Short mmCIF file of C-alpha atoms in Angstrom, two decimals:
data_model
loop_
_atom_site.label_atom_id
_atom_site.label_comp_id
_atom_site.label_asym_id
_atom_site.label_seq_id
_atom_site.Cartn_x
_atom_site.Cartn_y
_atom_site.Cartn_z
CA MET A 179 -61.86 -19.76 -50.66
CA HIS A 180 -62.75 -18.87 -46.92
CA GLN A 181 -59.27 -20.00 -46.21
CA ALA A 182 -57.53 -17.48 -48.53
CA ARG A 183 -59.88 -14.66 -47.22
CA GLN A 184 -59.05 -15.45 -43.73
CA HIS A 185 -55.18 -15.32 -44.65
CA ALA A 186 -55.86 -11.75 -46.56
CA HIS A 187 -57.68 -10.66 -43.46
CA GLN A 188 -54.34 -11.87 -41.50
CA HIS A 189 -52.10 -9.91 -43.23
CA ALA A 190 -54.27 -6.68 -43.21
CA GLN A 191 -54.50 -6.87 -39.59
CA THR A 192 -50.88 -7.78 -39.38
CA ARG A 193 -49.84 -4.49 -41.91
CA ILE A 194 -51.73 -2.58 -39.74
CA ARG A 195 -49.86 -3.22 -36.28
CA GLU A 196 -46.98 -2.98 -37.98
CA ARG A 197 -48.08 0.92 -39.39
CA ARG A 198 -49.53 1.30 -36.19
CA HIS A 199 -46.29 0.38 -34.07
CA ARG A 200 -44.17 2.50 -36.53
CA LEU A 201 -46.45 5.77 -36.20
CA ALA A 202 -46.31 5.37 -32.31
CA HIS A 203 -42.31 5.05 -32.52
CA GLU A 204 -42.38 8.17 -34.77
CA ALA A 205 -44.83 10.27 -32.69
CA ALA A 206 -42.65 9.56 -29.64
CA ARG A 207 -39.55 10.69 -31.71
CA LEU A 208 -40.97 13.87 -32.21
CA ILE A 209 -42.21 14.42 -28.54
CA ALA A 210 -39.16 13.68 -27.28
CA GLU A 211 -36.96 15.61 -29.51
CA SER A 212 -39.20 18.73 -30.33
CA GLY A 213 -41.30 19.04 -27.28
CA ILE A 214 -44.56 18.70 -28.62
CA ARG A 215 -46.68 18.02 -25.76
CA ASP A 216 -50.08 17.11 -27.87
CA TYR A 217 -50.00 13.73 -28.62
CA HIS A 218 -52.74 14.00 -31.06
CA GLN A 219 -50.44 16.92 -32.57
CA ALA A 220 -47.60 14.32 -32.83
CA LYS A 221 -49.70 11.45 -33.99
CA LEU A 222 -51.07 13.58 -37.11
CA LYS A 223 -47.31 14.72 -37.78
CA ALA A 224 -45.67 11.35 -37.82
CA ALA A 225 -48.48 10.05 -40.15
CA GLU A 226 -47.79 13.14 -42.36
CA ARG A 227 -44.12 11.89 -42.57
CA LEU A 228 -44.64 8.26 -42.94
CA GLY A 229 -47.42 8.74 -45.33
CA ILE A 230 -49.66 6.67 -43.88
CA PHE A 231 -53.08 8.08 -43.86
CA ASP A 232 -55.78 5.40 -42.74
CA ASP A 233 -57.27 5.80 -39.40
CA ALA A 234 -57.12 2.42 -38.20
CA SER A 235 -53.05 2.47 -38.43
CA LEU A 236 -52.90 5.60 -35.99
CA PRO A 237 -51.94 4.28 -32.87
CA ARG A 238 -53.75 5.10 -29.17
CA ASN A 239 -52.15 7.73 -27.04
CA ARG A 240 -51.49 4.93 -24.39
CA GLU A 241 -49.24 3.35 -27.56
CA ILE A 242 -47.43 6.42 -27.93
CA GLU A 243 -46.83 7.03 -24.08
CA ASP A 244 -45.20 3.36 -23.78
CA ALA A 245 -42.96 4.17 -27.35
CA LEU A 246 -41.80 7.62 -25.59
CA ARG A 247 -41.05 5.97 -22.28
CA GLU A 248 -38.95 3.30 -24.08
CA TYR A 249 -37.21 6.12 -26.51
CA GLN A 250 -36.24 7.99 -23.51
CA ARG A 251 -35.05 4.84 -22.07
CA LEU A 252 -32.71 4.05 -25.02
CA PHE A 253 -31.62 7.58 -26.54
CA GLN A 254 -32.14 9.98 -23.80
CA ARG A 255 -30.53 8.48 -20.56
CA ASP A 256 -29.41 11.78 -19.39
CA ASN A 257 -33.57 12.27 -18.72
CA LEU A 258 -33.28 9.89 -15.87
CA ASP A 259 -31.20 12.06 -13.75
CA GLY A 260 -33.66 14.97 -14.29
CA LEU A 261 -36.61 12.76 -13.80
CA ARG A 262 -35.34 11.74 -10.18
CA GLN A 263 -34.70 15.59 -9.20
CA ARG A 264 -38.09 16.72 -10.47
CA ARG A 265 -39.55 13.87 -8.11
CA GLU A 266 -37.70 14.51 -4.98
CA ALA A 267 -38.64 18.67 -6.09
CA ALA A 268 -42.21 17.01 -5.95
CA LEU A 269 -42.11 15.21 -3.03
CA ARG A 270 -40.63 18.48 -1.11
CA ALA A 271 -43.56 20.56 -2.62
CA LEU A 272 -46.35 17.94 -1.77
CA GLU A 273 -44.91 18.64 1.66
CA PHE A 274 -44.91 22.09 1.65
CA PHE A 275 -48.88 22.06 0.21
CA ALA A 276 -49.62 19.63 2.60
CA PRO A 277 -52.72 21.74 3.65
CA PHE A 278 -54.07 21.21 0.12
CA GLU A 279 -54.47 17.76 0.34
CA PRO A 280 -51.77 17.77 -3.01
CA ARG A 281 -51.34 15.09 -5.57
CA LEU A 282 -48.24 14.84 -8.09
CA VAL A 283 -49.53 14.09 -11.95
CA GLY A 284 -48.15 14.32 -15.24
CA PRO A 285 -45.01 13.53 -17.06
CA VAL A 286 -43.07 13.93 -13.69
CA LEU A 287 -45.23 10.64 -12.19
CA ASP A 288 -45.61 8.51 -15.03
CA GLY A 289 -41.91 8.62 -16.21
CA THR A 290 -41.89 10.68 -19.38
CA ALA A 291 -40.58 13.92 -17.98
CA ASP A 292 -38.09 15.99 -20.12
CA ALA A 293 -36.02 19.26 -19.43
CA ARG A 294 -38.84 21.32 -20.36
CA SER A 295 -41.63 19.51 -17.76
CA PRO A 296 -42.99 21.31 -15.16
CA VAL A 297 -43.56 19.78 -11.64
CA ALA A 298 -47.65 19.42 -11.81
CA LEU A 299 -49.16 19.09 -8.71
CA HIS A 300 -53.36 19.01 -7.97
CA LEU A 301 -54.37 21.15 -5.03
CA TYR A 302 -57.85 20.55 -3.47
CA SER A 303 -59.77 23.70 -1.84
CA ASP A 304 -63.23 24.76 -1.72
CA ASP A 305 -61.85 28.47 -1.22
CA PRO A 306 -61.16 29.98 -4.71
CA ASP A 307 -58.53 32.23 -2.49
CA ALA A 308 -56.73 29.93 -0.77
CA VAL A 309 -53.61 28.78 -2.67
CA SER A 310 -53.26 32.41 -3.57
CA MET A 311 -53.10 33.31 -0.38
CA PHE A 312 -50.98 30.70 1.02
CA LEU A 313 -48.32 31.74 -2.00
CA ASP A 314 -48.39 35.48 -0.95
CA HIS A 315 -47.90 34.44 2.68
CA HIS A 316 -45.04 32.46 1.67
CA LEU A 317 -43.80 35.24 -0.92
CA ILE A 318 -43.85 33.07 -3.63
CA PRO A 319 -44.60 34.77 -7.03
CA ALA A 320 -46.89 33.04 -9.25
CA GLU A 321 -48.40 33.27 -12.60
CA ALA A 322 -52.06 33.16 -12.50
CA ARG A 323 -53.91 30.93 -15.50
CA GLU A 324 -56.77 28.62 -16.34
CA ARG A 325 -56.93 24.93 -17.34
CA ARG A 326 -59.94 23.13 -18.78
CA LEU A 327 -60.15 19.93 -17.37
CA ARG A 328 -62.79 16.73 -18.31
CA LEU A 329 -64.26 15.96 -14.65
CA ASP A 330 -66.05 12.96 -16.72
CA ARG A 331 -67.47 11.92 -19.93
CA GLU A 332 -70.38 14.88 -19.67
CA ARG A 333 -68.52 17.85 -17.75
CA SER A 334 -65.38 19.90 -18.54
CA GLU A 335 -64.80 22.87 -16.58
CA ASP A 336 -62.23 25.48 -15.88
CA PHE A 337 -60.05 25.45 -12.93
CA PRO A 338 -57.62 28.20 -11.95
CA VAL A 339 -53.64 27.30 -12.48
CA TRP A 340 -50.51 28.95 -10.30
CA VAL A 341 -47.62 28.74 -12.18
CA PHE A 342 -44.14 29.29 -10.48
CA SER A 343 -40.23 29.04 -10.36
CA ALA A 344 -38.12 27.28 -7.80
CA GLU A 345 -34.97 25.13 -7.49
CA GLU A 346 -34.36 25.67 -11.26
CA LEU A 347 -37.63 24.33 -11.98
CA THR A 348 -41.11 25.12 -12.90
CA PHE A 349 -44.13 24.08 -10.63
CA ASP A 350 -47.44 23.92 -12.21
CA LEU A 351 -50.52 24.05 -9.44
CA THR A 352 -53.97 23.08 -10.60
CA VAL A 353 -56.66 24.11 -7.78
CA LEU A 354 -59.52 21.90 -7.43
CA PRO A 355 -62.80 21.61 -5.05
CA LEU A 356 -62.31 19.00 -2.46
CA ASP A 357 -65.11 16.77 -4.06
CA VAL A 358 -62.69 15.83 -6.97
CA LEU A 359 -60.33 14.08 -4.74
CA ARG A 360 -62.78 11.22 -4.80
CA GLN A 361 -62.59 10.84 -8.80
CA ALA A 362 -59.41 12.35 -10.79
CA PRO A 363 -60.47 14.15 -13.81
CA LEU A 364 -59.81 12.41 -16.92
CA SER A 365 -56.58 12.16 -18.45
CA GLN A 366 -56.15 13.45 -21.80
CA VAL A 367 -53.82 10.36 -22.86
CA ASP A 368 -56.51 7.97 -22.57
CA GLU A 369 -59.39 9.57 -21.18
CA LYS A 370 -59.04 7.50 -18.15
CA PRO A 371 -58.74 8.94 -14.40
CA MET A 372 -55.48 10.38 -13.98
CA LYS A 373 -52.86 8.61 -12.34
CA ARG A 374 -52.23 10.77 -8.93
CA ALA A 375 -49.81 10.29 -6.10
CA ALA A 376 -49.87 11.48 -2.79
CA ALA A 377 -46.31 12.17 -0.68
CA ASN A 378 -46.32 8.88 0.67
CA GLN A 379 -46.53 7.30 -2.96
CA VAL A 380 -43.78 9.69 -4.32
CA ARG A 381 -41.97 8.65 -1.22
CA GLN A 382 -42.08 4.87 -2.09
CA LEU A 383 -41.53 5.76 -5.57
CA LEU A 384 -38.35 7.16 -5.05
CA ALA A 385 -37.36 4.63 -2.52
CA ASP A 386 -37.82 1.90 -5.14
CA GLU A 387 -35.96 3.61 -7.98
CA GLU A 388 -33.27 3.61 -5.40
CA ILE A 389 -33.55 -0.03 -5.09
CA SER A 390 -33.51 -1.26 -8.76
CA GLU A 391 -30.37 1.43 -9.04
CA PHE A 392 -28.56 -0.46 -6.66
CA GLU A 393 -29.24 -4.12 -8.13
CA ARG A 394 -28.71 -2.81 -11.51
CA GLY A 395 -25.52 -1.08 -10.35
#
């Protein structure tokens, strides 16, 4: 009897894993093809399409991100050129905004960027006007926005954002206080501190890519 229960439990767990896998890949496909950037929305849409409605089968956002990377590698090879273009542009932007301790964040860093993805940077300054003055000084017209970020489990705050176009790309700058340099805001993907990269790390990332391309070629 105990063995039968154990077997049934294992069978149920296997089915849940299979459903999670299917849902993660369907959500990744929706993100890649329709440009949905909200993982939760993509997850629910995928569940509706596949007719899977139990919460246990819903994949984690990180599983969807991994599936998205795999989907892009298999079906959107042209994205790789766009990703490299964005990373090279990000490095130039990091050097340009050096007075603000800039960090690259988001899809361009994690490798899931597509043709719609902006180059997203975090800039750090305790002077709320410093970045806008810097942009004005360099004659860069930028649109002002706001973004809510979670600093930790208890605190969320709104921060100024500047969006502008250069090199036929969109750049998205979030301005944060200097003390946030010590601890990155939480990622919307997995609620862990965001991955961030300074200029030297992006430079290394590009060098590593060149080496791996040379080895593959």
